[in-house]
């Protein structure tokens, strides 16, 4: 076993953590990349510089699920992703308005080996949502982007030989959809088969022709760009929790609402109401930011495997005093009728702003944001045929302020949902004990730190 | 022979024919002499007629005793001749370890790791320059321990690498030849830099449950030319033990030898050495001659250790900070050239055709007696050998030998391509090169192969093999998935 250089390499987990990271290496792909290949990031990609995506996939112990075979299948699947193994560099000679370009120089992704002191089931029962991030190592881009790996894969072995695969990447490269589909491809490679969601690399997907007149600023993005940048330690005041809504809980929830309400709208409305803490009497017209995956909502839809960010932020309004049903209906209406022009207006404005030398700003937040990811085939990433992951967790880092609510599919199947919330610490603590949220039969599967060791009910 | 000045094109062409004629005359001298004699004798016999021959026979007055004694003498001489001939040593087959592509080390990864581990700008620039001009490709492999930041060279990792490369090579060999572990009589393992207790040969005996009366040898510390030393040892053992099989394993274990310091002369091995291993089955059994690929003709070993410069040329020591590494002196190429000259001086008379040897002899006499300033004649080894396997120690070594032996690009292609695809795998590189030649379908029955290895000491060892049967392609082996892409053009400098 390699000697522990964790502290020296900056990988050490906090005191009291049950996860020990003991070695850092680089995983190369099995096929050399053709020299000189580059990939230009779109304006939308460049705008996401402040954020990172973290995914943790829990894989139960099985023959064939072990460190070395996983590393081999990772090297094989990396041959499909020449951009993942590349490095970021500024286009056009370091001019700040030129955006990032990925130089596909075959450098590989960073791999961290770790060990957890408990079994998988113990971990799932007792770990807090913040502890979960010990399983997804990440390094911020330092002063030398040329030797900085934008992707980090952490392989954590539990005492019962189950594994947690942690994938962290910068949002410049991948939004949560693309990151989740990478797991799908990796699992398929591990099973010696192919995934239907192979990566689609096409820089001009979001290309815009430079406009004669500068495009108008979309109001929401303009507000985000001018709001004060968060304090350096702002992230520390946020905490996360994961709620599991089993199938009957979802059925109970949906039956209390208008028919045709989508699970996402129902859950987004529920959490919005409880976080806002609105009273049900006075008129209370408020806005909620929705983060939607626009791959399939475009007129010329992008393949699901589109490599890059295709997240669109749109604002939905509803009267919080009108009740859960009406709010959910309002959200559904908004999702169904978001015009594509709104997305293109945002892309054009971001492109022009970037060309003028504008710095990237926080895109997720600072207002409360709800992200719909329940269309992702997260549980189709079967590393052993017929064995879906025990759970998949997802975070978007850098969403400080009022926080973010992400709706994910759950291990159980179609009807059930998981909801991951990252909110200011007191709000998270309050929500975890909120009767309205837990009324339908939901449970907190990964609570806040103070509640580790016991399931909060 | 120097051409006359101003002879022009027609002059050089006619010179070529003169040279060809001379070679044909000298090399087939006996035949040319014998033919007219036999023709004259046959003519005489025909002229005499059967009756005359019979009367000639009767006039000899041979009786039974004479005939018996002559027959006995003939049988005696024949027996002594056959018994004193050395036992033939057949190379039944060999297998090279093919690393899994997930162990690949692209140039960028290598450079990135150096930047992440050390802050020394100068040594970083130096290693970049080495890598750019090294002649290595993007598919060379390092063992798992070297992929860590920083590398983690524990003994357990070194043993794991040894088990991985050696057992894979032996398993492939067993599959190809049907070799049964209990049939191995002699085991020779050479691995220069990693020598655990119990030895690597004991590790193999334990894993494959070899016989308790096996004769095993473990050669360590003998450098990159140790592969041919092992072959030589196996050959000597096969002379002593009739009807035996010898398994020879050549490898170099990279894990324990990463140099952590910044001395330039010690950084080269980090950049060039890669993982590899070869398993070779030798036999002196008659029945193997029908399926053996090659027969060992000569092994010539030259050791220049008596000279201090040569002795210190490749030297393992600790630098000022206490990091141990192998320093390569700047005179390496010159010493290698001298060692090669010594080696071919011994090899020449064994393999060169008479025409070349006479030319060399006359030129030598001429230099001593007539004119000291005549340049020594460099025999044309291309007449003696069809294929050359030059140790892929680095681009400079191959360039130097190509110049010294006046070889064409095609002759050194196997060495260059092995360096590109597998890096410097030390003692096993000669076998990867042989596998390349076979993979390209160039090995025909009767072809002679010359393997030349260089190593610390300073040693130059060479072995000559003769091909016994045309090797069919496609072959399975380390080149099977990439041979169609070779040869590739290797640029002088790769821009990193």
mmCIF file of C-alpha atoms in Angstrom, chain B residues 125-470:
data_model
loop_
_atom_site.group_PDB
_atom_site.id
_atom_site.type_symbol
_atom_site.label_atom_id
_atom_site.label_comp_id
_atom_site.label_asym_id
_atom_site.label_seq_id
_atom_site.Cartn_x
_atom_site.Cartn_y
_atom_site.Cartn_z
ATOM 1 C CA UNK B 125 13.577 21.712 -18.222
ATOM 2 C CA UNK B 126 16.256 19.057 -18.518
ATOM 3 C CA UNK B 127 13.791 16.201 -18.299
ATOM 4 C CA UNK B 128 11.523 17.906 -20.834
ATOM 5 C CA UNK B 129 14.448 18.078 -23.245
ATOM 6 C CA UNK B 130 15.296 14.419 -22.687
ATOM 7 C CA UNK B 131 11.727 13.315 -23.240
ATOM 8 C CA UNK B 132 11.392 15.406 -26.397
ATOM 9 C CA UNK B 133 14.439 13.781 -27.950
ATOM 10 C CA UNK B 134 14.071 10.338 -26.414
ATOM 11 C CA UNK B 135 12.421 8.499 -29.281
ATOM 12 C CA UNK B 136 9.766 7.137 -26.915
ATOM 13 C CA UNK B 137 6.104 7.102 -27.886
ATOM 14 C CA UNK B 138 2.902 7.800 -25.997
ATOM 15 C CA UNK B 139 2.137 4.163 -25.237
ATOM 16 C CA UNK B 140 5.040 3.195 -22.974
ATOM 17 C CA UNK B 141 3.998 1.909 -19.561
ATOM 18 C CA UNK B 142 5.116 2.352 -15.979
ATOM 19 C CA UNK B 143 4.100 0.106 -13.090
ATOM 20 C CA UNK B 144 1.188 1.226 -10.858
ATOM 21 C CA UNK B 145 3.445 2.497 -8.066
ATOM 22 C CA UNK B 146 4.987 5.076 -10.402
ATOM 23 C CA UNK B 147 1.605 6.610 -11.220
ATOM 24 C CA UNK B 148 1.215 7.980 -7.710
ATOM 25 C CA UNK B 149 2.048 11.571 -6.840
ATOM 26 C CA UNK B 150 4.761 11.148 -5.564
ATOM 27 C CA UNK B 151 5.685 7.586 -6.593
ATOM 28 C CA UNK B 152 5.326 5.082 -3.783
ATOM 29 C CA UNK B 153 8.127 2.535 -4.133
ATOM 30 C CA UNK B 154 7.370 0.065 -1.380
ATOM 31 C CA UNK B 155 8.772 -3.456 -1.439
ATOM 32 C CA UNK B 156 5.273 -4.826 -1.680
ATOM 33 C CA UNK B 157 4.658 -2.787 -4.805
ATOM 34 C CA UNK B 158 7.947 -3.983 -6.300
ATOM 35 C CA UNK B 159 7.026 -7.597 -5.623
ATOM 36 C CA UNK B 160 3.605 -6.995 -7.114
ATOM 37 C CA UNK B 161 5.180 -5.622 -10.280
ATOM 38 C CA UNK B 162 7.573 -8.571 -10.455
ATOM 39 C CA UNK B 163 4.715 -11.018 -10.085
ATOM 40 C CA UNK B 164 2.633 -9.204 -12.661
ATOM 41 C CA UNK B 165 5.229 -9.050 -15.403
ATOM 42 C CA UNK B 166 6.961 -12.374 -14.812
ATOM 43 C CA UNK B 167 3.913 -14.531 -14.244
ATOM 44 C CA UNK B 168 2.125 -13.056 -17.252
ATOM 45 C CA UNK B 169 5.105 -13.783 -19.490
ATOM 46 C CA UNK B 170 5.437 -17.342 -18.196
ATOM 47 C CA UNK B 171 1.704 -18.020 -18.472
ATOM 48 C CA UNK B 172 1.774 -16.925 -22.115
ATOM 49 C CA UNK B 173 4.801 -19.115 -22.754
ATOM 50 C CA UNK B 174 3.128 -22.132 -21.166
ATOM 51 C CA UNK B 175 0.088 -21.534 -23.337
ATOM 52 C CA UNK B 176 2.128 -21.249 -26.496
ATOM 53 C CA UNK B 177 4.506 -24.160 -25.992
ATOM 54 C CA UNK B 178 2.506 -26.547 -23.833
ATOM 55 C CA UNK B 179 5.381 -26.491 -21.361
ATOM 56 C CA UNK B 180 4.701 -28.415 -18.181
ATOM 57 C CA UNK B 181 6.173 -26.875 -15.036
ATOM 58 C CA UNK B 182 7.667 -30.181 -13.947
ATOM 59 C CA UNK B 183 9.620 -30.354 -17.209
ATOM 60 C CA UNK B 184 11.735 -27.334 -16.387
ATOM 61 C CA UNK B 185 15.203 -28.486 -15.402
ATOM 62 C CA UNK B 186 17.077 -25.187 -15.370
ATOM 63 C CA UNK B 187 15.745 -21.781 -14.355
ATOM 64 C CA UNK B 188 17.714 -18.575 -14.867
ATOM 65 C CA UNK B 189 16.238 -15.235 -13.841
ATOM 66 C CA UNK B 190 17.930 -11.902 -14.378
ATOM 67 C CA UNK B 191 16.694 -8.683 -12.851
ATOM 68 C CA UNK B 192 19.335 -6.090 -12.131
ATOM 69 C CA UNK B 193 17.857 -3.642 -9.656
ATOM 70 C CA UNK B 194 15.415 -5.593 -7.521
ATOM 71 C CA UNK B 195 16.728 -8.509 -5.528
ATOM 72 C CA UNK B 196 14.437 -9.553 -2.672
ATOM 73 C CA UNK B 197 14.783 -12.498 -0.362
ATOM 74 C CA UNK B 198 13.710 -15.116 -1.299
ATOM 75 C CA UNK B 199 14.887 -14.482 -4.829
ATOM 76 C CA UNK B 200 12.712 -13.972 -7.878
ATOM 77 C CA UNK B 201 13.636 -17.457 -9.052
ATOM 78 C CA UNK B 202 12.308 -18.822 -5.746
ATOM 79 C CA UNK B 203 9.150 -16.788 -6.336
ATOM 80 C CA UNK B 204 8.677 -18.507 -9.686
ATOM 81 C CA UNK B 205 9.406 -21.952 -8.255
ATOM 82 C CA UNK B 206 6.850 -21.333 -5.540
ATOM 83 C CA UNK B 207 4.162 -20.093 -7.882
ATOM 84 C CA UNK B 208 4.493 -22.802 -10.519
ATOM 85 C CA UNK B 209 5.410 -25.653 -8.140
ATOM 86 C CA UNK B 210 8.585 -26.563 -9.974
ATOM 87 C CA UNK B 211 10.603 -29.673 -9.151
ATOM 88 C CA UNK B 212 12.765 -29.813 -6.069
ATOM 89 C CA UNK B 213 15.869 -30.791 -8.052
ATOM 90 C CA UNK B 214 15.631 -27.815 -10.361
ATOM 91 C CA UNK B 215 18.849 -25.918 -11.003
ATOM 92 C CA UNK B 216 17.894 -22.309 -10.425
ATOM 93 C CA UNK B 217 19.994 -19.163 -10.764
ATOM 94 C CA UNK B 218 19.133 -15.564 -9.972
ATOM 95 C CA UNK B 219 21.396 -12.958 -11.549
ATOM 96 C CA UNK B 220 21.112 -9.499 -10.096
ATOM 97 C CA UNK B 221 23.148 -6.335 -10.506
ATOM 98 C CA UNK B 222 24.377 -7.249 -13.980
ATOM 99 C CA UNK B 223 22.756 -4.427 -15.876
ATOM 100 C CA UNK B 224 20.917 -4.242 -19.166
ATOM 101 C CA UNK B 225 23.068 -6.830 -20.910
ATOM 102 C CA UNK B 226 22.195 -9.505 -18.365
ATOM 103 C CA UNK B 227 19.651 -11.083 -20.695
ATOM 104 C CA UNK B 228 22.408 -12.496 -22.877
ATOM 105 C CA UNK B 229 24.424 -13.471 -19.819
ATOM 106 C CA UNK B 230 21.456 -15.585 -18.724
ATOM 107 C CA UNK B 231 21.262 -17.161 -22.166
ATOM 108 C CA UNK B 232 24.967 -17.933 -21.962
ATOM 109 C CA UNK B 233 24.576 -19.503 -18.529
ATOM 110 C CA UNK B 234 21.613 -21.567 -19.682
ATOM 111 C CA UNK B 235 23.592 -22.733 -22.693
ATOM 112 C CA UNK B 236 26.504 -23.833 -20.530
ATOM 113 C CA UNK B 237 24.132 -25.711 -18.232
ATOM 114 C CA UNK B 238 22.536 -27.379 -21.222
ATOM 115 C CA UNK B 239 25.963 -28.640 -22.329
ATOM 116 C CA UNK B 240 26.396 -30.390 -18.999
ATOM 117 C CA UNK B 241 22.889 -31.780 -18.629
ATOM 118 C CA UNK B 242 21.565 -33.823 -21.511
ATOM 119 C CA UNK B 243 17.941 -33.883 -22.529
ATOM 120 C CA UNK B 244 16.924 -30.779 -20.555
ATOM 121 C CA UNK B 245 14.756 -27.694 -20.742
ATOM 122 C CA UNK B 246 15.881 -24.289 -19.519
ATOM 123 C CA UNK B 247 13.565 -21.404 -18.736
ATOM 124 C CA UNK B 248 15.195 -17.980 -18.904
ATOM 125 C CA UNK B 249 13.392 -14.913 -17.536
ATOM 126 C CA UNK B 250 14.745 -11.436 -18.367
ATOM 127 C CA UNK B 251 13.173 -8.443 -16.736
ATOM 128 C CA UNK B 252 13.776 -5.156 -14.980
ATOM 129 C CA UNK B 253 11.597 -4.025 -12.091
ATOM 130 C CA UNK B 254 11.036 -0.278 -12.264
ATOM 131 C CA UNK B 255 9.163 0.312 -9.003
ATOM 132 C CA UNK B 256 12.038 0.676 -6.530
ATOM 133 C CA UNK B 257 14.204 2.813 -8.757
ATOM 134 C CA UNK B 258 12.559 6.155 -9.171
ATOM 135 C CA UNK B 259 15.146 8.856 -8.587
ATOM 136 C CA UNK B 260 13.820 11.606 -6.316
ATOM 137 C CA UNK B 261 16.691 14.035 -6.601
ATOM 138 C CA UNK B 262 17.780 16.571 -9.190
ATOM 139 C CA UNK B 263 21.195 15.497 -10.434
ATOM 140 C CA UNK B 264 21.027 15.559 -14.203
ATOM 141 C CA UNK B 265 23.116 12.497 -14.870
ATOM 142 C CA UNK B 266 20.763 10.477 -12.679
ATOM 143 C CA UNK B 267 17.492 11.670 -14.175
ATOM 144 C CA UNK B 268 17.828 9.791 -17.454
ATOM 145 C CA UNK B 269 16.667 6.401 -16.163
ATOM 146 C CA UNK B 270 13.445 7.991 -14.831
ATOM 147 C CA UNK B 271 12.667 9.242 -18.313
ATOM 148 C CA UNK B 272 13.608 6.183 -20.335
ATOM 149 C CA UNK B 273 13.089 3.000 -18.311
ATOM 150 C CA UNK B 274 9.743 1.245 -18.703
ATOM 151 C CA UNK B 275 8.233 -2.017 -17.564
ATOM 152 C CA UNK B 276 8.707 -5.201 -19.536
ATOM 153 C CA UNK B 277 9.695 -8.862 -19.209
ATOM 154 C CA UNK B 278 10.476 -11.824 -21.438
ATOM 155 C CA UNK B 279 10.314 -15.569 -20.835
ATOM 156 C CA UNK B 280 12.418 -17.790 -23.107
ATOM 157 C CA UNK B 281 12.360 -21.580 -23.357
ATOM 158 C CA UNK B 282 15.657 -23.186 -24.373
ATOM 159 C CA UNK B 283 16.168 -26.893 -24.863
ATOM 160 C CA UNK B 284 18.789 -29.379 -25.980
ATOM 161 C CA UNK B 285 16.327 -32.178 -26.662
ATOM 162 C CA UNK B 286 16.497 -33.620 -30.145
ATOM 163 C CA UNK B 287 12.747 -33.794 -30.507
ATOM 164 C CA UNK B 288 12.406 -30.046 -29.967
ATOM 165 C CA UNK B 289 14.432 -29.375 -33.089
ATOM 166 C CA UNK B 290 11.354 -29.901 -35.227
ATOM 167 C CA UNK B 291 9.297 -27.197 -33.542
ATOM 168 C CA UNK B 292 12.022 -24.865 -32.264
ATOM 169 C CA UNK B 293 12.168 -21.400 -33.783
ATOM 170 C CA UNK B 294 15.875 -20.679 -33.474
ATOM 171 C CA UNK B 295 19.155 -22.330 -32.729
ATOM 172 C CA UNK B 296 21.845 -20.601 -30.697
ATOM 173 C CA UNK B 297 25.026 -20.381 -32.718
ATOM 174 C CA UNK B 298 27.358 -18.149 -30.727
ATOM 175 C CA UNK B 299 27.442 -16.062 -27.589
ATOM 176 C CA UNK B 300 30.287 -13.571 -27.171
ATOM 177 C CA UNK B 301 30.717 -11.678 -23.919
ATOM 178 C CA UNK B 302 33.043 -8.720 -23.555
ATOM 179 C CA UNK B 303 33.736 -7.035 -20.238
ATOM 180 C CA UNK B 304 35.560 -3.722 -20.124
ATOM 181 C CA UNK B 305 35.469 -3.449 -16.337
ATOM 182 C CA UNK B 306 39.248 -3.520 -16.087
ATOM 183 C CA UNK B 307 39.263 0.033 -17.439
ATOM 184 C CA UNK B 308 38.321 2.544 -14.730
ATOM 185 C CA UNK B 309 36.436 4.814 -17.097
ATOM 186 C CA UNK B 310 34.297 1.938 -18.284
ATOM 187 C CA UNK B 311 33.722 0.698 -14.749
ATOM 188 C CA UNK B 312 32.411 4.082 -13.563
ATOM 189 C CA UNK B 313 30.428 4.807 -16.660
ATOM 190 C CA UNK B 314 27.094 3.512 -15.247
ATOM 191 C CA UNK B 315 27.330 3.885 -11.510
ATOM 192 C CA UNK B 316 24.721 3.701 -8.784
ATOM 193 C CA UNK B 317 25.355 6.050 -5.883
ATOM 194 C CA UNK B 318 23.717 8.560 -3.572
ATOM 195 C CA UNK B 319 23.639 12.215 -4.475
ATOM 196 C CA UNK B 320 24.336 15.066 -2.062
ATOM 197 C CA UNK B 321 20.824 14.960 -0.668
ATOM 198 C CA UNK B 322 20.970 11.242 -0.019
ATOM 199 C CA UNK B 323 18.764 10.153 -2.908
ATOM 200 C CA UNK B 324 20.151 7.090 -4.605
ATOM 201 C CA UNK B 325 20.183 6.938 -8.373
ATOM 202 C CA UNK B 326 22.105 5.549 -11.315
ATOM 203 C CA UNK B 327 24.433 8.062 -12.883
ATOM 204 C CA UNK B 328 25.280 7.790 -16.573
ATOM 205 C CA UNK B 329 28.551 9.415 -17.497
ATOM 206 C CA UNK B 330 28.961 11.674 -20.517
ATOM 207 C CA UNK B 331 31.452 9.232 -22.044
ATOM 208 C CA UNK B 332 28.868 6.485 -22.283
ATOM 209 C CA UNK B 333 28.640 6.516 -26.055
ATOM 210 C CA UNK B 334 32.392 6.467 -26.551
ATOM 211 C CA UNK B 335 32.800 3.573 -24.130
ATOM 212 C CA UNK B 336 29.952 1.705 -25.748
ATOM 213 C CA UNK B 337 31.673 2.123 -29.105
ATOM 214 C CA UNK B 338 34.909 0.710 -27.724
ATOM 215 C CA UNK B 339 33.148 -2.217 -26.085
ATOM 216 C CA UNK B 340 31.387 -2.946 -29.334
ATOM 217 C CA UNK B 341 34.697 -2.937 -31.208
ATOM 218 C CA UNK B 342 36.113 -5.486 -28.755
ATOM 219 C CA UNK B 343 33.064 -7.624 -29.111
ATOM 220 C CA UNK B 344 33.027 -7.663 -32.871
ATOM 221 C CA UNK B 345 36.723 -8.410 -32.976
ATOM 222 C CA UNK B 346 35.892 -11.716 -31.303
ATOM 223 C CA UNK B 347 32.617 -12.183 -33.127
ATOM 224 C CA UNK B 348 33.979 -11.416 -36.560
ATOM 225 C CA UNK B 349 35.986 -14.600 -37.175
ATOM 226 C CA UNK B 350 33.065 -16.708 -35.985
ATOM 227 C CA UNK B 351 30.466 -15.349 -38.311
ATOM 228 C CA UNK B 352 31.968 -13.338 -41.122
ATOM 229 C CA UNK B 353 32.385 -14.947 -44.543
ATOM 230 C CA UNK B 354 35.942 -15.630 -45.562
ATOM 231 C CA UNK B 355 35.960 -12.756 -48.037
ATOM 232 C CA UNK B 356 35.502 -10.185 -45.298
ATOM 233 C CA UNK B 357 37.953 -11.872 -42.967
ATOM 234 C CA UNK B 358 40.679 -11.878 -45.620
ATOM 235 C CA UNK B 359 40.113 -8.219 -46.358
ATOM 236 C CA UNK B 360 40.299 -7.405 -42.675
ATOM 237 C CA UNK B 361 43.456 -9.510 -42.289
ATOM 238 C CA UNK B 362 45.232 -7.975 -45.259
ATOM 239 C CA UNK B 363 44.300 -4.471 -44.162
ATOM 240 C CA UNK B 364 45.528 -5.251 -40.650
ATOM 241 C CA UNK B 365 48.833 -6.576 -41.987
ATOM 242 C CA UNK B 366 49.088 -3.571 -44.282
ATOM 243 C CA UNK B 367 48.564 -1.155 -41.368
ATOM 244 C CA UNK B 368 51.252 -2.827 -39.328
ATOM 245 C CA UNK B 369 53.789 -3.334 -42.072
ATOM 246 C CA UNK B 370 53.189 -0.922 -44.922
ATOM 247 C CA UNK B 371 51.376 2.232 -43.808
ATOM 248 C CA UNK B 372 50.166 2.980 -40.291
ATOM 249 C CA UNK B 373 47.714 5.558 -41.531
ATOM 250 C CA UNK B 374 45.446 3.182 -43.387
ATOM 251 C CA UNK B 375 42.036 3.135 -41.761
ATOM 252 C CA UNK B 376 41.069 -0.234 -40.212
ATOM 253 C CA UNK B 377 38.710 -2.182 -42.367
ATOM 254 C CA UNK B 378 35.250 -2.368 -40.845
ATOM 255 C CA UNK B 379 33.798 -5.676 -41.898
ATOM 256 C CA UNK B 380 30.386 -5.558 -43.434
ATOM 257 C CA UNK B 381 28.257 -7.429 -40.924
ATOM 258 C CA UNK B 382 25.246 -7.118 -43.177
ATOM 259 C CA UNK B 383 26.788 -9.998 -45.137
ATOM 260 C CA UNK B 384 26.807 -12.190 -42.068
ATOM 261 C CA UNK B 385 23.422 -11.345 -40.590
ATOM 262 C CA UNK B 386 19.939 -10.782 -41.891
ATOM 263 C CA UNK B 387 18.472 -9.159 -38.796
ATOM 264 C CA UNK B 388 19.888 -6.982 -36.039
ATOM 265 C CA UNK B 389 18.456 -6.558 -32.544
ATOM 266 C CA UNK B 390 20.258 -3.690 -30.861
ATOM 267 C CA UNK B 391 19.466 -3.040 -27.230
ATOM 268 C CA UNK B 392 16.958 -0.162 -27.188
ATOM 269 C CA UNK B 393 18.876 1.681 -24.492
ATOM 270 C CA UNK B 394 18.100 5.056 -25.955
ATOM 271 C CA UNK B 395 18.098 6.871 -29.232
ATOM 272 C CA UNK B 396 21.798 7.715 -28.926
ATOM 273 C CA UNK B 397 22.822 4.057 -28.564
ATOM 274 C CA UNK B 398 20.926 3.026 -31.677
ATOM 275 C CA UNK B 399 22.270 5.975 -33.670
ATOM 276 C CA UNK B 400 25.826 5.178 -32.569
ATOM 277 C CA UNK B 401 25.588 1.537 -33.560
ATOM 278 C CA UNK B 402 23.904 2.325 -36.832
ATOM 279 C CA UNK B 403 26.847 4.548 -37.664
ATOM 280 C CA UNK B 404 29.527 2.142 -36.418
ATOM 281 C CA UNK B 405 28.176 -0.895 -38.221
ATOM 282 C CA UNK B 406 27.026 1.041 -41.270
ATOM 283 C CA UNK B 407 23.478 -0.262 -40.994
ATOM 284 C CA UNK B 408 20.509 0.955 -42.978
ATOM 285 C CA UNK B 409 17.331 2.328 -41.421
ATOM 286 C CA UNK B 410 15.567 -0.961 -42.047
ATOM 287 C CA UNK B 411 18.143 -2.895 -40.056
ATOM 288 C CA UNK B 412 17.648 -0.742 -36.959
ATOM 289 C CA UNK B 413 13.899 -0.415 -37.455
ATOM 290 C CA UNK B 414 13.127 -3.141 -34.907
ATOM 291 C CA UNK B 415 15.197 -1.353 -32.246
ATOM 292 C CA UNK B 416 13.768 2.091 -32.940
ATOM 293 C CA UNK B 417 10.181 0.894 -33.002
ATOM 294 C CA UNK B 418 10.638 -1.086 -29.784
ATOM 295 C CA UNK B 419 12.036 2.028 -28.103
ATOM 296 C CA UNK B 420 9.018 3.969 -29.354
ATOM 297 C CA UNK B 421 6.353 1.488 -28.313
ATOM 298 C CA UNK B 422 7.801 -0.009 -25.135
ATOM 299 C CA UNK B 423 10.561 2.359 -24.043
ATOM 300 C CA UNK B 424 13.804 1.031 -22.611
ATOM 301 C CA UNK B 425 12.754 -2.271 -21.037
ATOM 302 C CA UNK B 426 16.398 -3.079 -20.243
ATOM 303 C CA UNK B 427 17.382 -6.731 -20.686
ATOM 304 C CA UNK B 428 14.088 -7.813 -22.233
ATOM 305 C CA UNK B 429 14.173 -5.223 -25.054
ATOM 306 C CA UNK B 430 16.049 -7.615 -27.361
ATOM 307 C CA UNK B 431 13.092 -10.000 -27.232
ATOM 308 C CA UNK B 432 10.551 -7.311 -28.012
ATOM 309 C CA UNK B 433 12.663 -6.428 -31.048
ATOM 310 C CA UNK B 434 12.763 -10.043 -32.178
ATOM 311 C CA UNK B 435 8.990 -10.197 -31.763
ATOM 312 C CA UNK B 436 8.729 -7.099 -33.980
ATOM 313 C CA UNK B 437 10.744 -8.706 -36.758
ATOM 314 C CA UNK B 438 8.607 -11.838 -36.573
ATOM 315 C CA UNK B 439 5.431 -9.765 -36.445
ATOM 316 C CA UNK B 440 6.440 -8.024 -39.637
ATOM 317 C CA UNK B 441 6.838 -11.388 -41.340
ATOM 318 C CA UNK B 442 10.502 -10.860 -42.119
ATOM 319 C CA UNK B 443 11.904 -13.940 -40.379
ATOM 320 C CA UNK B 444 12.625 -16.726 -42.867
ATOM 321 C CA UNK B 445 14.202 -20.126 -42.382
ATOM 322 C CA UNK B 446 17.972 -19.866 -42.410
ATOM 323 C CA UNK B 447 18.064 -16.189 -41.415
ATOM 324 C CA UNK B 448 20.691 -15.224 -38.904
ATOM 325 C CA UNK B 449 19.908 -12.775 -36.111
ATOM 326 C CA UNK B 450 22.445 -10.804 -34.111
ATOM 327 C CA UNK B 451 21.371 -9.592 -30.667
ATOM 328 C CA UNK B 452 23.633 -6.976 -29.083
ATOM 329 C CA UNK B 453 23.206 -5.907 -25.464
ATOM 330 C CA UNK B 454 25.043 -3.200 -23.522
ATOM 331 C CA UNK B 455 25.074 -2.795 -19.801
ATOM 332 C CA UNK B 456 26.755 -1.475 -16.699
ATOM 333 C CA UNK B 457 30.229 -2.806 -16.046
ATOM 334 C CA UNK B 458 30.765 -1.882 -18.908
ATOM 335 C CA UNK B 459 29.703 -4.985 -20.811
ATOM 336 C CA UNK B 460 28.893 -5.689 -24.423
ATOM 337 C CA UNK B 461 27.329 -9.088 -25.004
ATOM 338 C CA UNK B 462 26.077 -10.527 -28.224
ATOM 339 C CA UNK B 463 24.298 -13.655 -29.330
ATOM 340 C CA UNK B 464 23.800 -15.113 -32.775
ATOM 341 C CA UNK B 465 20.691 -17.161 -33.580
ATOM 342 C CA UNK B 466 19.803 -19.053 -36.707
ATOM 343 C CA UNK B 467 16.168 -19.329 -37.671
ATOM 344 C CA UNK B 468 15.061 -22.954 -38.081
ATOM 345 C CA UNK B 469 11.617 -22.448 -39.538
ATOM 346 C CA UNK B 470 9.878 -19.528 -41.191
#
